[in-house]
Coordinates of C-alpha atoms and ligand atoms in Angstrom, one line a residue:
M9 CA 0.0 -0.3 0.4
S10 CA 1.6 3.1 -0.5
A11 CA 2.1 5.8 2.1
A12 CA -0.7 8.5 0.3
D13 CA -3.5 5.4 0.5
L14 CA -2.0 4.6 4.1
Q15 CA -2.6 8.1 4.8
A16 CA -6.1 8.2 3.9
R17 CA -7.1 5.4 5.8
L18 CA -5.4 6.5 8.6
D19 CA -7.1 10.2 7.9
A20 CA -10.5 8.6 7.7
I21 CA -10.2 6.7 10.9
V22 CA -9.6 10.1 12.5
D23 CA -12.6 11.6 11.1
R24 CA -14.8 8.2 12.2
M25 CA -13.6 8.1 15.7
R26 CA -14.0 12.2 16.2
A27 CA -18.2 11.5 15.3
A28 CA -18.2 9.1 18.2
E29 CA -21.3 9.6 21.0
D30 CA -18.8 7.2 23.7
W31 CA -15.9 8.1 24.3
G32 CA -15.6 6.3 27.6
A33 CA -14.2 7.9 30.3
V34 CA -10.5 9.2 31.8
A35 CA -8.8 6.4 34.3
D36 CA -9.7 9.0 37.5
Y37 CA -7.7 7.4 40.5
I38 CA -4.2 9.0 39.3
P39 CA -6.0 12.6 40.1
E40 CA -3.2 14.3 36.7
L41 CA -4.8 11.9 34.4
A42 CA -8.3 12.5 35.3
R43 CA -7.6 16.0 33.9
V44 CA -6.7 15.3 30.5
P45 CA -9.0 16.2 27.9
L46 CA -11.4 13.7 27.5
R47 CA -11.8 14.4 24.0
Q48 CA -9.0 13.0 21.9
F49 CA -7.4 10.7 19.3
A50 CA -4.4 9.9 17.4
I51 CA -3.6 6.8 15.3
A52 CA -0.2 6.7 13.6
V53 CA 1.8 3.7 11.9
A54 CA 5.3 2.3 11.4
P55 CA 5.6 0.2 9.0
A56 CA 8.8 -2.2 8.1
E57 CA 10.2 -0.7 5.4
G58 CA 10.5 2.3 7.2
G59 CA 8.9 6.5 7.5
V60 CA 5.6 7.1 9.8
A61 CA 1.9 7.8 9.0
A62 CA 0.3 9.2 11.7
A63 CA -3.1 11.3 11.7
G64 CA -5.5 13.2 14.0
D65 CA -3.7 14.5 17.8
A66 CA -0.9 12.1 17.2
D67 CA 2.1 14.6 18.8
V68 CA -0.3 15.3 21.8
P69 CA 1.8 13.7 24.7
F70 CA 0.7 11.5 27.3
S71 CA 1.4 8.9 29.5
I72 CA 2.0 5.9 28.5
Q73 CA 1.2 3.8 31.7
S74 CA 1.4 0.5 31.3
V75 CA 2.1 0.6 27.9
S76 CA 6.0 0.6 29.6
K77 CA 5.4 -2.9 31.3
I78 CA 6.4 -4.2 27.2
F79 CA 10.1 -1.8 27.5
A80 CA 10.7 -3.3 31.5
L81 CA 9.9 -6.6 30.3
A82 CA 12.1 -6.6 27.4
I83 CA 14.9 -5.3 29.9
A84 CA 14.3 -7.5 32.9
L85 CA 14.8 -10.4 30.7
G86 CA 18.2 -8.8 28.9
R87 CA 19.1 -8.9 33.0
A88 CA 17.8 -12.3 34.8
G89 CA 17.1 -14.3 31.5
D90 CA 14.6 -16.8 31.9
Q91 CA 15.4 -16.7 35.5
L92 CA 12.5 -13.9 35.8
W93 CA 10.0 -17.0 35.5
N94 CA 10.3 -18.0 38.4
R95 CA 9.3 -14.8 39.9
V96 CA 6.6 -14.3 37.8
G97 CA 4.1 -16.8 35.3
R98 CA 3.4 -16.3 31.9
E99 CA -0.7 -17.2 32.3
P100 CA -3.6 -14.6 31.1
S101 CA -4.9 -12.8 34.8
G102 CA -8.3 -12.9 33.5
S103 CA -8.8 -10.3 36.5
A104 CA -8.0 -6.4 36.7
F105 CA -5.2 -5.0 36.2
N106 CA -4.8 -3.9 39.7
S107 CA -6.1 -7.0 41.2
I108 CA -4.7 -8.5 44.4
V109 CA -6.1 -11.7 44.9
Q110 CA -4.8 -14.2 42.2
L111 CA -1.2 -13.2 44.4
E112 CA -2.6 -15.0 47.6
H113 CA -3.8 -17.5 45.7
E114 CA -0.3 -18.4 43.8
Q115 CA 2.3 -17.8 47.0
G116 CA 3.0 -14.6 45.6
R117 CA 4.0 -15.2 42.0
P118 CA 2.0 -12.7 40.1
R119 CA 0.0 -14.5 36.8
N120 CA 2.6 -12.4 34.4
P121 CA 3.9 -9.0 33.6
F122 CA 1.6 -7.1 32.4
I123 CA -1.2 -7.0 35.3
N124 CA 0.4 -4.7 38.1
A125 CA 1.9 -7.2 40.5
G126 CA 4.0 -9.0 38.0
A127 CA 5.3 -4.8 36.4
I128 CA 6.1 -4.4 40.2
V129 CA 8.4 -7.9 40.1
T130 CA 9.9 -6.8 36.6
T131 CA 11.2 -3.5 37.6
D132 CA 12.2 -5.1 40.7
E133 CA 14.7 -7.1 38.5
I134 CA 15.5 -4.1 36.6
L135 CA 16.3 -1.9 40.3
K136 CA 18.3 -5.2 41.3
G137 CA 21.7 -3.9 42.6
R138 CA 21.8 -0.2 42.0
A139 CA 20.0 3.0 42.6
P140 CA 16.4 3.5 40.9
R141 CA 17.6 6.9 39.1
D142 CA 19.7 3.9 37.1
A143 CA 17.0 1.9 36.8
L144 CA 15.0 4.6 35.6
A145 CA 17.2 6.0 33.2
E146 CA 18.1 2.4 31.4
I147 CA 13.9 1.8 31.0
L148 CA 14.5 6.1 29.0
G149 CA 17.1 5.0 27.5
F150 CA 15.9 1.7 26.2
V151 CA 12.4 3.5 25.0
R152 CA 15.0 6.5 23.4
A153 CA 16.8 3.9 21.2
A154 CA 13.7 2.2 19.8
A155 CA 12.3 5.0 19.5
E156 CA 15.8 7.1 17.7
D157 CA 14.0 9.7 19.7
D158 CA 15.9 11.3 22.6
D159 CA 12.9 14.1 22.9
I160 CA 11.4 11.2 25.7
Y161 CA 10.9 13.1 29.2
I162 CA 9.5 11.4 31.6
N163 CA 6.4 13.4 33.7
D164 CA 7.4 13.7 37.5
R165 CA 4.1 15.1 38.6
V166 CA 1.9 12.5 37.2
A167 CA 4.7 9.7 38.8
Q168 CA 4.1 12.2 42.0
S169 CA 0.4 12.2 41.7
E170 CA -0.3 8.0 41.1
N171 CA 2.6 7.8 44.2
H172 CA -0.1 10.1 46.9
H173 CA -3.3 7.7 45.8
G174 CA -0.9 4.3 45.3
H175 CA -2.2 2.1 48.2
R176 CA -3.7 -0.5 46.3
N177 CA 0.1 -0.8 44.8
Y178 CA 1.4 -0.4 47.7
A179 CA -0.7 -3.4 49.0
L180 CA 1.0 -4.9 45.8
A181 CA 4.2 -4.4 46.7
H182 CA 3.9 -4.9 50.4
F183 CA 2.2 -8.7 49.6
L184 CA 5.2 -9.6 47.5
R185 CA 7.8 -8.6 49.9
A186 CA 5.7 -11.0 52.1
F187 CA 6.2 -13.7 50.2
D188 CA 10.2 -13.0 49.7
N189 CA 9.4 -11.8 45.6
L190 CA 10.4 -7.8 46.2
A191 CA 14.0 -7.4 46.7
N192 CA 14.3 -3.8 47.8
A193 CA 11.8 -1.8 49.7
P194 CA 8.2 -1.7 48.7
E195 CA 9.0 2.5 48.6
L196 CA 12.2 2.1 46.1
V197 CA 10.3 -0.2 43.7
L198 CA 7.0 1.4 43.5
G199 CA 8.7 4.5 43.4
T200 CA 10.3 3.6 40.2
Y201 CA 7.3 2.2 38.5
F202 CA 5.8 5.0 38.9
H203 CA 8.1 6.6 37.1
Q204 CA 8.0 4.7 34.2
C205 CA 4.3 4.3 34.2
A206 CA 5.1 8.5 33.8
I207 CA 7.0 8.2 30.6
E208 CA 5.6 10.9 27.8
M209 CA 5.5 10.2 24.0
T210 CA 3.3 11.4 21.5
T211 CA 1.0 8.4 19.4
R212 CA 3.7 9.0 16.6
Q213 CA 7.0 8.4 19.1
L214 CA 4.8 5.2 20.5
A215 CA 5.1 4.0 17.2
L216 CA 8.5 4.6 16.0
A217 CA 9.2 2.8 19.8
G218 CA 7.3 -0.2 18.8
R219 CA 9.2 -1.2 16.2
F220 CA 11.7 -3.0 17.9
L221 CA 9.1 -5.7 18.5
V222 CA 8.3 -6.2 14.9
G223 CA 11.0 -7.8 13.5
A224 CA 12.0 -7.0 10.7
P225 CA 15.2 -6.0 8.8
G226 CA 16.1 -2.6 8.8
L227 CA 14.6 -1.5 12.2
P228 CA 15.9 -0.7 15.3
R229 CA 17.1 -4.6 16.7
L230 CA 17.1 -4.0 20.3
V231 CA 16.1 -8.1 21.7
S232 CA 16.5 -11.2 19.9
T233 CA 14.0 -12.7 17.7
A234 CA 13.1 -15.2 19.9
R235 CA 12.7 -13.2 23.0
I236 CA 10.4 -10.7 20.2
R237 CA 8.5 -13.6 19.3
R238 CA 7.7 -14.5 23.1
L239 CA 7.1 -10.6 24.3
N240 CA 4.6 -10.7 21.2
A241 CA 3.0 -13.9 22.8
L242 CA 2.6 -12.3 26.1
M243 CA 0.9 -9.1 24.5
L244 CA -1.6 -11.5 22.7
T245 CA -2.4 -13.2 26.2
C246 CA -2.2 -11.1 28.6
G247 CA -2.1 -7.4 27.1
Q248 CA -5.4 -6.0 27.6
Y249 CA -5.6 -7.3 31.0
D250 CA -9.1 -9.5 31.6
G251 CA -10.3 -7.8 27.9
S252 CA -7.5 -9.8 26.4
G253 CA -9.2 -12.6 24.7
E254 CA -11.7 -10.2 23.3
F255 CA -8.9 -7.5 22.0
A256 CA -7.6 -10.9 20.2
F257 CA -11.2 -12.3 19.0
R258 CA -11.9 -8.3 17.8
V259 CA -8.7 -7.1 16.9
G260 CA -6.2 -10.3 16.0
L261 CA -2.9 -9.2 17.3
P262 CA -0.9 -8.8 20.2
A263 CA -1.1 -5.4 22.1
K264 CA -0.3 -3.6 24.7
S265 CA -2.7 -0.7 26.6
G266 CA -2.5 2.0 29.3
V267 CA -4.6 3.3 31.6
G268 CA -3.1 7.1 29.9
G269 CA -5.2 5.8 27.2
G270 CA -2.1 4.7 24.8
I271 CA -2.6 1.2 22.9
L272 CA 0.5 -0.4 21.3
A273 CA -0.1 -3.3 18.7
I274 CA 2.3 -4.9 16.2
V275 CA 1.4 -6.5 13.0
P276 CA 4.6 -9.3 12.8
G277 CA 6.9 -8.2 10.0
R278 CA 4.7 -6.1 9.2
A279 CA 4.4 -2.4 11.3
S280 CA 3.5 -1.1 14.8
V281 CA 1.2 0.2 15.4
A282 CA -0.2 2.9 18.1
V283 CA -3.4 5.0 18.7
F284 CA -3.9 7.3 22.1
S285 CA -7.8 8.2 23.1
P286 CA -7.8 8.7 27.2
G287 CA -11.9 7.8 27.8
L288 CA -11.1 4.3 29.1
D289 CA -13.2 0.8 28.6
G290 CA -14.9 -1.1 31.6
Y291 CA -11.0 -2.8 31.5
G292 CA -9.3 0.1 31.7
N293 CA -8.3 -0.3 27.9
S294 CA -8.8 2.5 25.8
L295 CA -12.6 2.7 24.3
L296 CA -11.9 4.0 20.9
G297 CA -8.7 3.0 20.5
T298 CA -9.9 -0.1 20.3
V299 CA -12.5 0.7 17.6
A300 CA -10.1 2.2 15.9
M301 CA -7.3 -0.7 15.4
E302 CA -10.3 -2.9 15.4
Q303 CA -11.3 -1.1 12.1
L304 CA -7.7 -0.8 10.5
A305 CA -6.6 -4.4 11.3
R306 CA -9.7 -5.2 9.2
Q307 CA -9.4 -2.8 6.6
M308 CA -5.4 -3.8 6.5
D309 CA -6.1 -7.7 6.4
W310 CA -3.6 -7.6 9.5
S311 CA -4.0 -10.2 11.5
V312 CA -1.8 -13.1 13.4
F313 CA -4.2 -15.8 12.8
Ligands
LIG1 N1 0.9 3.1 36.8 C1 -0.9 2.6 37.0 C2 -0.7 1.6 37.8 O1 -0.4 1.1 38.1 C3 -0.8 1.4 35.6 C4 -2.2 0.8 35.0 C5 -2.1 0.6 33.9 O2 -1.5 1.1 33.0 N2 -3.4 -0.3 33.8 O3 -2.3 1.5 38.1

């Protein structure tokens, strides 16, 4: 497909989304995110052949939140290798992203690295033997290298805002520690985790940052092919929490969402796709972002199935 045809499709999707009646609701449990204007929508595609096509509010920076869990997982696997799986599982949870109930049944080993409990363990692994500042520098450095763009930062206000209201995440971290599955103090791990979640990117930057998961020649190569496959497998099965099955059914692509309203989806070998719309559905995934992904995947005949 020509660049002009792709651009026309993205523009048409933006027009349809902007006419939507139901925009969902912004995350309100993090006060800084509750202030984000609801009616925003953006989509961007970085094809394997190079370049990036974007439409809508594609240059507005937003909080990537749980989309950061992919980058953190790639780094933690690079440091710990398969040992990481002793501490965190690889099964869909079927529960909300911030749920605590399974953690007791599973003896403190979170179901997967994309729910909060699992991501806290992943960040704890990245923190091993160093200060939060250094761990965050590696995470930010990884994201910038993936996007080939140094103009990406952490929004400290968002991180502080979450820290002041992060009682559930503190509960998860203390619970993990009680099961001996947290090496560092909960305050240190969560301070790092909240800052990692508070990385801001535009939709265009996020599509570019996702290229390392596409697995095609000429794209930034930050992890091995075998690891790319595994990261994509986890995104497909666990990337949208208890909405993962529904997302696979509707969109058919591995993806990771965040409560800031971003979703990063991968078309293996072909493209990295990012959407942003801060209104969420009941699972905490972008409502219009999911609709747009579904439309684009169908139009482009993109699916892993
Ligand atoms: N920082 C958020 C939290 O821990 C991330 C959640 C999300 O994006 N689903 O609650």
